[in-house]
mmCIF file of C-alpha atoms in Angstrom:
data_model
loop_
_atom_site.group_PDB
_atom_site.id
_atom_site.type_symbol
_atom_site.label_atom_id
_atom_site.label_comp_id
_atom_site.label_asym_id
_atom_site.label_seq_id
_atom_site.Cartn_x
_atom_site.Cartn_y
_atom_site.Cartn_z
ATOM 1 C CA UNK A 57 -19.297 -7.625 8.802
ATOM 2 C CA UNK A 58 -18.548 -4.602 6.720
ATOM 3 C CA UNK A 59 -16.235 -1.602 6.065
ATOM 4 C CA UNK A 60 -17.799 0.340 8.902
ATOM 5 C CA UNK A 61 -18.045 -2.362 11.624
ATOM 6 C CA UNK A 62 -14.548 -2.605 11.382
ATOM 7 C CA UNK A 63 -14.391 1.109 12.009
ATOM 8 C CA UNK A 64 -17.076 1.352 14.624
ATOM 9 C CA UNK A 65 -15.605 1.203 17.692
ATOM 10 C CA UNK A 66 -13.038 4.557 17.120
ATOM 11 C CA UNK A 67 -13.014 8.338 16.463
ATOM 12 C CA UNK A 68 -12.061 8.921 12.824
ATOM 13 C CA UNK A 69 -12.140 11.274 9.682
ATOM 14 C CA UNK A 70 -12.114 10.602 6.705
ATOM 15 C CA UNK A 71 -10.238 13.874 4.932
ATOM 16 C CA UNK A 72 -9.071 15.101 1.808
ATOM 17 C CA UNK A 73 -5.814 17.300 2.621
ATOM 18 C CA UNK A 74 -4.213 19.637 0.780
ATOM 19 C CA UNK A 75 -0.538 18.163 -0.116
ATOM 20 C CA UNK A 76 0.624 21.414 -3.097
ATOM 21 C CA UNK A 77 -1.066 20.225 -6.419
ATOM 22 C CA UNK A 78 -3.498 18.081 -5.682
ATOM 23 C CA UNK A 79 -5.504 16.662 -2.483
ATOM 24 C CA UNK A 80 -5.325 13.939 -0.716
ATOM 25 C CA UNK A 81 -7.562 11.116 0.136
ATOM 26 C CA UNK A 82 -7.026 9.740 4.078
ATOM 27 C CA UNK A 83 -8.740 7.869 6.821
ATOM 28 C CA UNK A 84 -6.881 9.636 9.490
ATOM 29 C CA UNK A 85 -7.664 8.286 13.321
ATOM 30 C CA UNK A 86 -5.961 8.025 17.060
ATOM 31 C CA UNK A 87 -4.667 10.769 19.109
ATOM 32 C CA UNK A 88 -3.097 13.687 17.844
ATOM 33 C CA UNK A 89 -0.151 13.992 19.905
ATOM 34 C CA UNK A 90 1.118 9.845 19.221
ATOM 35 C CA UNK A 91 3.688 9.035 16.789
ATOM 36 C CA UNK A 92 2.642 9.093 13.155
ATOM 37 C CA UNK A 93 2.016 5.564 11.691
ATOM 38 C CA UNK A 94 1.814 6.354 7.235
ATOM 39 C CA UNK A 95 -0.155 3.121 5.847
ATOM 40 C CA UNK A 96 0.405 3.029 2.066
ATOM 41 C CA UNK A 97 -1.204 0.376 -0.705
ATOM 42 C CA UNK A 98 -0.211 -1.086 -3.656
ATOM 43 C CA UNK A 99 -0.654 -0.988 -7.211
ATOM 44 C CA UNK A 100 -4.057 0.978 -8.434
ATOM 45 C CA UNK A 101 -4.802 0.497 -4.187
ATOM 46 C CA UNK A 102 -7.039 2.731 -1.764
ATOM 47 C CA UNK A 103 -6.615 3.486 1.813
ATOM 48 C CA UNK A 104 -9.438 0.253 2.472
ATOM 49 C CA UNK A 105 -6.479 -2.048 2.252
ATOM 50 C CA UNK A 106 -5.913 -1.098 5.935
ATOM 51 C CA UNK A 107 -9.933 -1.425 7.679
ATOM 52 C CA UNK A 108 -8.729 -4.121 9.791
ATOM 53 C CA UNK A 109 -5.581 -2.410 11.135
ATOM 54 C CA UNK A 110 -6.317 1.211 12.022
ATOM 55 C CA UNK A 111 -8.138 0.321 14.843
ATOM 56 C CA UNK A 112 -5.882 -1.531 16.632
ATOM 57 C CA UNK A 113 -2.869 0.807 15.687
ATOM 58 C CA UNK A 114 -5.280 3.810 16.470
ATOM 59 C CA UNK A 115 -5.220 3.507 20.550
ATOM 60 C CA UNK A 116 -1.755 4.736 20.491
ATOM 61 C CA UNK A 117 -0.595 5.876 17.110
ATOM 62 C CA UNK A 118 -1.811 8.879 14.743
ATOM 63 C CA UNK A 119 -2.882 6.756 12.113
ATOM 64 C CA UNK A 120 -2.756 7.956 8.313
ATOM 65 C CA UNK A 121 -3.943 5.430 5.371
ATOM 66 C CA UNK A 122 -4.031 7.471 2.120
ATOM 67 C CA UNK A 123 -4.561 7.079 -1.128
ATOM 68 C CA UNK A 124 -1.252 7.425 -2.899
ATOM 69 C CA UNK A 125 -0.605 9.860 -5.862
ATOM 70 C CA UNK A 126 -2.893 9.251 -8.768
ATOM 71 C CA UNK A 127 -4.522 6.653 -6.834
ATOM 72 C CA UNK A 128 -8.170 6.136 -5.645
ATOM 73 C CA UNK A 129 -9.815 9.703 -5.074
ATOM 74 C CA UNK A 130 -6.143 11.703 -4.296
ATOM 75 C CA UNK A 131 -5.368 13.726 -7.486
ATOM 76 C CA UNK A 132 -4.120 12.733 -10.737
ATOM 77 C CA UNK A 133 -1.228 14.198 -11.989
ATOM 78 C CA UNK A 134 -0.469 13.917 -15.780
ATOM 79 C CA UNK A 135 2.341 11.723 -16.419
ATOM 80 C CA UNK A 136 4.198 8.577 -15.402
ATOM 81 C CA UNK A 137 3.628 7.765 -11.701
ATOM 82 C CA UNK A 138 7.554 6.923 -10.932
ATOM 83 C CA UNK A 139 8.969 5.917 -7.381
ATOM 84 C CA UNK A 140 10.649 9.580 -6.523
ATOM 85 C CA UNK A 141 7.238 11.082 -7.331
ATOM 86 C CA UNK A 142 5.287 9.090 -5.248
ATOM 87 C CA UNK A 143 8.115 9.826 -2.704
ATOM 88 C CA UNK A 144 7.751 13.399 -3.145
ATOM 89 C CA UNK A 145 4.021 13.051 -2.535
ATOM 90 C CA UNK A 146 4.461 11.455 0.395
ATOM 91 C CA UNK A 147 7.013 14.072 2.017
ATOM 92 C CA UNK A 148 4.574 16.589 0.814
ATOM 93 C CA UNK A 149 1.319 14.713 2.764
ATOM 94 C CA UNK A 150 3.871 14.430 6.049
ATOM 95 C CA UNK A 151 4.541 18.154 5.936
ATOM 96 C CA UNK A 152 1.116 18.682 5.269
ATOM 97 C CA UNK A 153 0.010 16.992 8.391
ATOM 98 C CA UNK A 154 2.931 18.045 10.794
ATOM 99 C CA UNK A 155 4.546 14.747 10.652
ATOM 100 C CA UNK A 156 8.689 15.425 11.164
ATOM 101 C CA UNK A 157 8.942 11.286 11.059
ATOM 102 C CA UNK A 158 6.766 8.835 10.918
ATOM 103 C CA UNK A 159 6.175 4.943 11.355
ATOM 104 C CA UNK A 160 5.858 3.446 6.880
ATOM 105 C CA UNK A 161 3.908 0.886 6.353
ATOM 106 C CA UNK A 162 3.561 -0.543 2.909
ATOM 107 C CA UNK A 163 2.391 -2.961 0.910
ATOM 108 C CA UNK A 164 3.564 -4.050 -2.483
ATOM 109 C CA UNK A 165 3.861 -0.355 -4.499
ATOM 110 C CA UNK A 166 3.400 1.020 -0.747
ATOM 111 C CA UNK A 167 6.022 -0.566 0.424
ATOM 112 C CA UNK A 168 8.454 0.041 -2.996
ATOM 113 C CA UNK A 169 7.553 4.073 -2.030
ATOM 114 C CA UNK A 170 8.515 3.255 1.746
ATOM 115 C CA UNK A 171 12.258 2.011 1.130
ATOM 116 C CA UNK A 172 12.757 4.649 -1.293
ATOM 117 C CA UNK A 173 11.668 7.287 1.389
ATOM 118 C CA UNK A 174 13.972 5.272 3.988
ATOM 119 C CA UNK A 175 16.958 5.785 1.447
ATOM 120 C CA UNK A 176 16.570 9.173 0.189
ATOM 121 C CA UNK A 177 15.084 10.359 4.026
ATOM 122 C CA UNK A 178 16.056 8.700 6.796
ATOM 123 C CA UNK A 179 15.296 11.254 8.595
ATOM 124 C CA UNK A 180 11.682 11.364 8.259
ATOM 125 C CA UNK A 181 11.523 7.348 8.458
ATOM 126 C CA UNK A 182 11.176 6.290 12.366
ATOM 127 C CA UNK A 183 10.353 3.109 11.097
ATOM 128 C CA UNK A 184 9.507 0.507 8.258
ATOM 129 C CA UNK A 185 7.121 -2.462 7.064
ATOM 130 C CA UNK A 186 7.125 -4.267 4.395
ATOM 131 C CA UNK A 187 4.415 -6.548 3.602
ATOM 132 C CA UNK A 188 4.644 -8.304 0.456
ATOM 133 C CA UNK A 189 6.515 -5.389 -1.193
ATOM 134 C CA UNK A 190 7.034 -5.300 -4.815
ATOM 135 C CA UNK A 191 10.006 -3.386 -7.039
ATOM 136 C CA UNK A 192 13.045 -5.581 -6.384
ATOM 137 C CA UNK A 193 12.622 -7.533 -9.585
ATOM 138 C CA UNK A 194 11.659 -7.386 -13.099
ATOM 139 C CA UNK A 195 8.909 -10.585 -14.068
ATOM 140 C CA UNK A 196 7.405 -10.019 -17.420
ATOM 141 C CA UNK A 197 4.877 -12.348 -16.610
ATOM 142 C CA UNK A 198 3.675 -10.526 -13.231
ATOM 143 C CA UNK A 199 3.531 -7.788 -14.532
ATOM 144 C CA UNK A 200 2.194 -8.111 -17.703
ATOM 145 C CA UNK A 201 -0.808 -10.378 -15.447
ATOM 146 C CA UNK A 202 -1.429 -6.935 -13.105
ATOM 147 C CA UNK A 203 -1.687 -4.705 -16.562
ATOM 148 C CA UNK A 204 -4.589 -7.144 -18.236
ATOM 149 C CA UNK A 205 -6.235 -8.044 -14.990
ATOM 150 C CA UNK A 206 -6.340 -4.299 -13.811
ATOM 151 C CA UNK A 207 -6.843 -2.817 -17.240
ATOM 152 C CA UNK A 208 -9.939 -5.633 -17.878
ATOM 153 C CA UNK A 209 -11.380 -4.425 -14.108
ATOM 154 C CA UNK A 210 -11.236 -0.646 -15.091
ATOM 155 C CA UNK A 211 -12.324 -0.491 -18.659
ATOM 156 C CA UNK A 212 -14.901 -3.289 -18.766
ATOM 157 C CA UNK A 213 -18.346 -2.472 -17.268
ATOM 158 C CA UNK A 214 -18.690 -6.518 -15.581
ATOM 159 C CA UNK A 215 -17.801 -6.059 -12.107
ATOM 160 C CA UNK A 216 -16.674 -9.877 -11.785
ATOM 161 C CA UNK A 217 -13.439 -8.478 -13.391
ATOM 162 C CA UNK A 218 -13.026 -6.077 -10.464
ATOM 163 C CA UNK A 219 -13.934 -9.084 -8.138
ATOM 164 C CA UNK A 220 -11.393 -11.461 -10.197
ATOM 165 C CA UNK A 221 -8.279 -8.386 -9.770
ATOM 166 C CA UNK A 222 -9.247 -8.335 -5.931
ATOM 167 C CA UNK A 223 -8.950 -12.207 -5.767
ATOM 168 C CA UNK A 224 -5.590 -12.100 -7.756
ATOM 169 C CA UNK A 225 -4.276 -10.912 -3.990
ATOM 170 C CA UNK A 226 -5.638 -13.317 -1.917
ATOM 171 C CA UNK A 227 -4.759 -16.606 -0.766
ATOM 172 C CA UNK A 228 -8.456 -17.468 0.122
ATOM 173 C CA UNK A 229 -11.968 -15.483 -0.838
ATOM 174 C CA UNK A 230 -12.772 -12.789 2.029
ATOM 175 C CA UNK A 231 -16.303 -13.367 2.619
ATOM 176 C CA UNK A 232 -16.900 -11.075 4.905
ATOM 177 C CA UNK A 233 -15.465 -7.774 3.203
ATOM 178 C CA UNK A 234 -14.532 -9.435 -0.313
ATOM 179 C CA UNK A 235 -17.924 -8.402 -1.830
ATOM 180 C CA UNK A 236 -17.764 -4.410 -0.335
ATOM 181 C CA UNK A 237 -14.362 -4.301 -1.367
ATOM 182 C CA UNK A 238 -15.012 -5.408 -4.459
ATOM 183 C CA UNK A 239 -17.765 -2.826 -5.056
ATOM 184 C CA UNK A 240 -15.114 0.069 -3.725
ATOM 185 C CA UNK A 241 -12.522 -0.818 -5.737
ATOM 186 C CA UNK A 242 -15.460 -0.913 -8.994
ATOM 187 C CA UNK A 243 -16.839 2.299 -7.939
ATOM 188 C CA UNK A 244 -12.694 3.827 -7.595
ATOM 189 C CA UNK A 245 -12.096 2.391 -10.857
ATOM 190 C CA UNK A 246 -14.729 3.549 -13.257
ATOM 191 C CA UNK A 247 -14.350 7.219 -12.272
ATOM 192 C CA UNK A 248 -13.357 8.975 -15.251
ATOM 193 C CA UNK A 249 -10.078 10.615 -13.933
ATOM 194 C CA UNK A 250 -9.327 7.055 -12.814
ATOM 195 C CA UNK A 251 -9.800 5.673 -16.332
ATOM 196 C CA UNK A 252 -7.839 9.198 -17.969
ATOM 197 C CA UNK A 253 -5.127 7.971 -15.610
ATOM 198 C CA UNK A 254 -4.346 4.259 -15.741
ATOM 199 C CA UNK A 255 -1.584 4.239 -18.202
ATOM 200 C CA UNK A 256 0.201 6.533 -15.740
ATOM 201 C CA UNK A 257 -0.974 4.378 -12.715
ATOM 202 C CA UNK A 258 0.321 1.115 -14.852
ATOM 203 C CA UNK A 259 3.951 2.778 -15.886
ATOM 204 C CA UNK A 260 5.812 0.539 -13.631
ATOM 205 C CA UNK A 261 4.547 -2.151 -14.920
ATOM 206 C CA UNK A 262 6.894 -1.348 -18.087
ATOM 207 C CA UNK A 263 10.375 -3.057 -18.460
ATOM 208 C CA UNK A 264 11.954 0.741 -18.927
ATOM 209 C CA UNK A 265 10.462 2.220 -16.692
ATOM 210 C CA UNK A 266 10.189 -0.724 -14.270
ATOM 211 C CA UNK A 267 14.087 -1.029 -14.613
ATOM 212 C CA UNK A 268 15.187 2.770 -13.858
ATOM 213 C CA UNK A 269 12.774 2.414 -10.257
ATOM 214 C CA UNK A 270 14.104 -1.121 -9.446
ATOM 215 C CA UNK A 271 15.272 -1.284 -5.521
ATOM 216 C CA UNK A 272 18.816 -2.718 -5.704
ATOM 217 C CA UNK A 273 21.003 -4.178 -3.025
ATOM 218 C CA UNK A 274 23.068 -1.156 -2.607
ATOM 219 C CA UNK A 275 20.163 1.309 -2.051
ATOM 220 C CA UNK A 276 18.114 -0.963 0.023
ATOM 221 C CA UNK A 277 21.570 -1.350 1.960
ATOM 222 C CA UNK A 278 21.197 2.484 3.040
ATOM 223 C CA UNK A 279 18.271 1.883 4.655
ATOM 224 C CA UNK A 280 18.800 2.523 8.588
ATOM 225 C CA UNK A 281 15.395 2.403 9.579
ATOM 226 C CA UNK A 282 14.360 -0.732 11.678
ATOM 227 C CA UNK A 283 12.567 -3.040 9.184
ATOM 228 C CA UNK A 284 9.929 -5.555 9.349
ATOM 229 C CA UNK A 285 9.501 -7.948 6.308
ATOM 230 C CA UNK A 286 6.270 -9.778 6.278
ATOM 231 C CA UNK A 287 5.562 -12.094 3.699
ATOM 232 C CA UNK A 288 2.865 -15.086 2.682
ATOM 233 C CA UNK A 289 3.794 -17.822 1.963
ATOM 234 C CA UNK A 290 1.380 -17.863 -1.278
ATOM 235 C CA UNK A 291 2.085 -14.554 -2.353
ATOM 236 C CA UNK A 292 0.762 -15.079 -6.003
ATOM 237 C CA UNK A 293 3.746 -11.951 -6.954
ATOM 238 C CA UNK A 294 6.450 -13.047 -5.408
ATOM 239 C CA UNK A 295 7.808 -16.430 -3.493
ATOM 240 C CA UNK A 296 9.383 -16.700 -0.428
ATOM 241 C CA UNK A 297 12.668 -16.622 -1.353
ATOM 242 C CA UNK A 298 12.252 -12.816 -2.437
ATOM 243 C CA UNK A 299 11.353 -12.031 0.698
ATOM 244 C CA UNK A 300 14.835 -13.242 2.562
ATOM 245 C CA UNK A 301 16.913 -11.310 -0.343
ATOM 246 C CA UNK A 302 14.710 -8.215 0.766
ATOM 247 C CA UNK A 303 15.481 -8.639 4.241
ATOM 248 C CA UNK A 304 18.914 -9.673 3.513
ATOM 249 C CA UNK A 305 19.829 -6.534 1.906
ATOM 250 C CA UNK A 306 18.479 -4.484 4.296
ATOM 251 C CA UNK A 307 20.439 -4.013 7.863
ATOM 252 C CA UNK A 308 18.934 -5.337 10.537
ATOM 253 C CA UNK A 309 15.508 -6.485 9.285
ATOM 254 C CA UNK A 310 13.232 -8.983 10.206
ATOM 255 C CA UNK A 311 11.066 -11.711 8.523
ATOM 256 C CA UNK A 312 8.329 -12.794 9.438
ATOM 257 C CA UNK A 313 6.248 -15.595 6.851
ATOM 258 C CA UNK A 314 2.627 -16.398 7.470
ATOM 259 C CA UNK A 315 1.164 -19.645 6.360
ATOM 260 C CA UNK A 316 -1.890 -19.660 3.989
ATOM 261 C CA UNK A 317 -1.396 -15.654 2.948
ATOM 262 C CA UNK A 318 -1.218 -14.185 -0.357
ATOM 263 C CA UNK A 319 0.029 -10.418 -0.772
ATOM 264 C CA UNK A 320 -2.236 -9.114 1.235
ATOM 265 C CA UNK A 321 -1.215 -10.222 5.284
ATOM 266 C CA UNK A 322 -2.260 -7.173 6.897
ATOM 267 C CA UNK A 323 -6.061 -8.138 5.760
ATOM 268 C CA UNK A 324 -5.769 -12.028 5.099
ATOM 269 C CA UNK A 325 -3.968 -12.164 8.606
ATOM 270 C CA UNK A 326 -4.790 -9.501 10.564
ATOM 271 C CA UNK A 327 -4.994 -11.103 14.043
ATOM 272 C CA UNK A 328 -1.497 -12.242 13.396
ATOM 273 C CA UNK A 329 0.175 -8.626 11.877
ATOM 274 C CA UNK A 330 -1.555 -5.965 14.228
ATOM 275 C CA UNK A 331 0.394 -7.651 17.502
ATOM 276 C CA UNK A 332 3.429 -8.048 15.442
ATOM 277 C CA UNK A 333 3.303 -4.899 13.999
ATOM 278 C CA UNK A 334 2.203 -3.027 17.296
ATOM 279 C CA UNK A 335 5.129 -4.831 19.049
ATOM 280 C CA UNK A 336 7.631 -3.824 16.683
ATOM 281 C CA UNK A 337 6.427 -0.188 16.516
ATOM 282 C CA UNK A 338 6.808 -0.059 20.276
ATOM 283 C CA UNK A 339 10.186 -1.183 19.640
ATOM 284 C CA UNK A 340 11.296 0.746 17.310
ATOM 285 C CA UNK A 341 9.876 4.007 19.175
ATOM 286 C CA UNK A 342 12.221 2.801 22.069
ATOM 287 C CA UNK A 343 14.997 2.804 19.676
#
């Protein structure tokens, strides 16, 4: 099984759009005239995080899995990568494509950039997913783990560190994709601009910054999109528990826990997320 296996059976591009400053890395697929569905990754991520979803989300949804600001192959602005910029990226890849609202789903940093949208634009939110999402919390240790273990994978030549930060988000080895991924993510991260760029890519991962970005009660409480939580239950970056005060604090959301995941589920559990996320789309859209 590989990368383009997954992909084989639909009608995709792969596209670099122009969003103002800089372009934009996306797999883009499914018709042009369904709702948008925005798939965004986490920290130092690319759009591969989401192989095993656009196809089933494709046969009704425009489907858009990008690589964020400063991320992957998508320009590289110089300075901090803060929430509102990432935000303002976003907006700008929306208007870019024609999308007046569209379907967010994030994980981790993705999903940090989704609620922020949903609060500052709820307008352009029809919808939101969380999976494993990170930025409610300030853990020295976590965060000082994702600077050395993504730092070592970029700046060291030895592709078993790249291998070793991809296994930091699993719950169990892919062996099917882990090893292609792995060379992806090597490849991503030993491109020059990449290497220029990590400080600005890691800036969250500082207390000061971390603290001024951090999603609080009160603005995840203005969030009026529907909401999907979903969590694993051996998400090495966050427990459980996190994941109820997230869905707590937002109105209306759901939670949904799967067994033997870490902060990956869309990937580690993928024949359990795309018909939860497909039926909660489809209820949302009704909404």
């Amino acid at each position: 099984m590989s990368i383009w296996n997954e992909l084989s059976g639909i009608d995709y591009r792969h596209a670099y759009v122009d969003t103002g400053d800089f372009k934009t890395r996306a797999l883009q697929a499914g018709p042009e005239d369904g709702e948008h569905v925005v798939f965004l990754h986490g920290t130092t991520g690319h759009l591969e995080a989401f192989v095993r979803n656009i196809p089933a989300h494709a046969e009704r949804y425009r489907c858009h899995s990008i690589d964020m600001l400063g991320h992957g192959y998508t320009g590289k602005p110089d300075r901090p990568a803060e929430i509102p910029l990432y935000v303002e990226h976003l907006m700008a890849y929306l208007d870019a494509v024609g999308a007046e609202r569209a379907h967010l789903v994030g994980e981790s940093l993705g999903g940090w950039v989704g609620s922020w949208a949903a609060s500052e634009h709820p307008d352009r939110v029809a919808s939101l997913q969380l999976l494993c999402m990170g930025g409610t919390k300030i853990n020295p240790a976590i965060m000082e783990r994702l600077k050395t273990s993504t730092s070592d994978a970029a700046l060291k030549d030895d592709i078993a560190f790249t291998r070793e930060r991809l296994r930091l988000l699993w719950a169990h080895w892919d062996e099917d994709l882990g090893e292609e991924l792995t060379q992806i993510r090597y490849d991503i991260y030993h491109h020059p601009d990449f290497q220029r760029n990590l400080h600005n890519l890691l800036a969250l991962q500082e207390p000061e910054a971390r603290e001024r970005n951090l999603l609080r009660p009160d603005r995840m409480g203005r969030i009026k999109a529907p909401t999907l939580v979903v969590w694993g239950n051996k998400n090495p970056l966050g427990d459980v528990p996190e994941a109820e005060a997230i869905a707590a604090a937002i109105p209306g959301a759901r939670l949904e826990v799967f067994n033997e995941c870490g902060h990956w589920p869309q990937h580690e559990k993928a024949d359990l997320y795309n018909p939860l996320s497909l039926e909660f789309l489809a209820a949302s859209s009704a909404t």
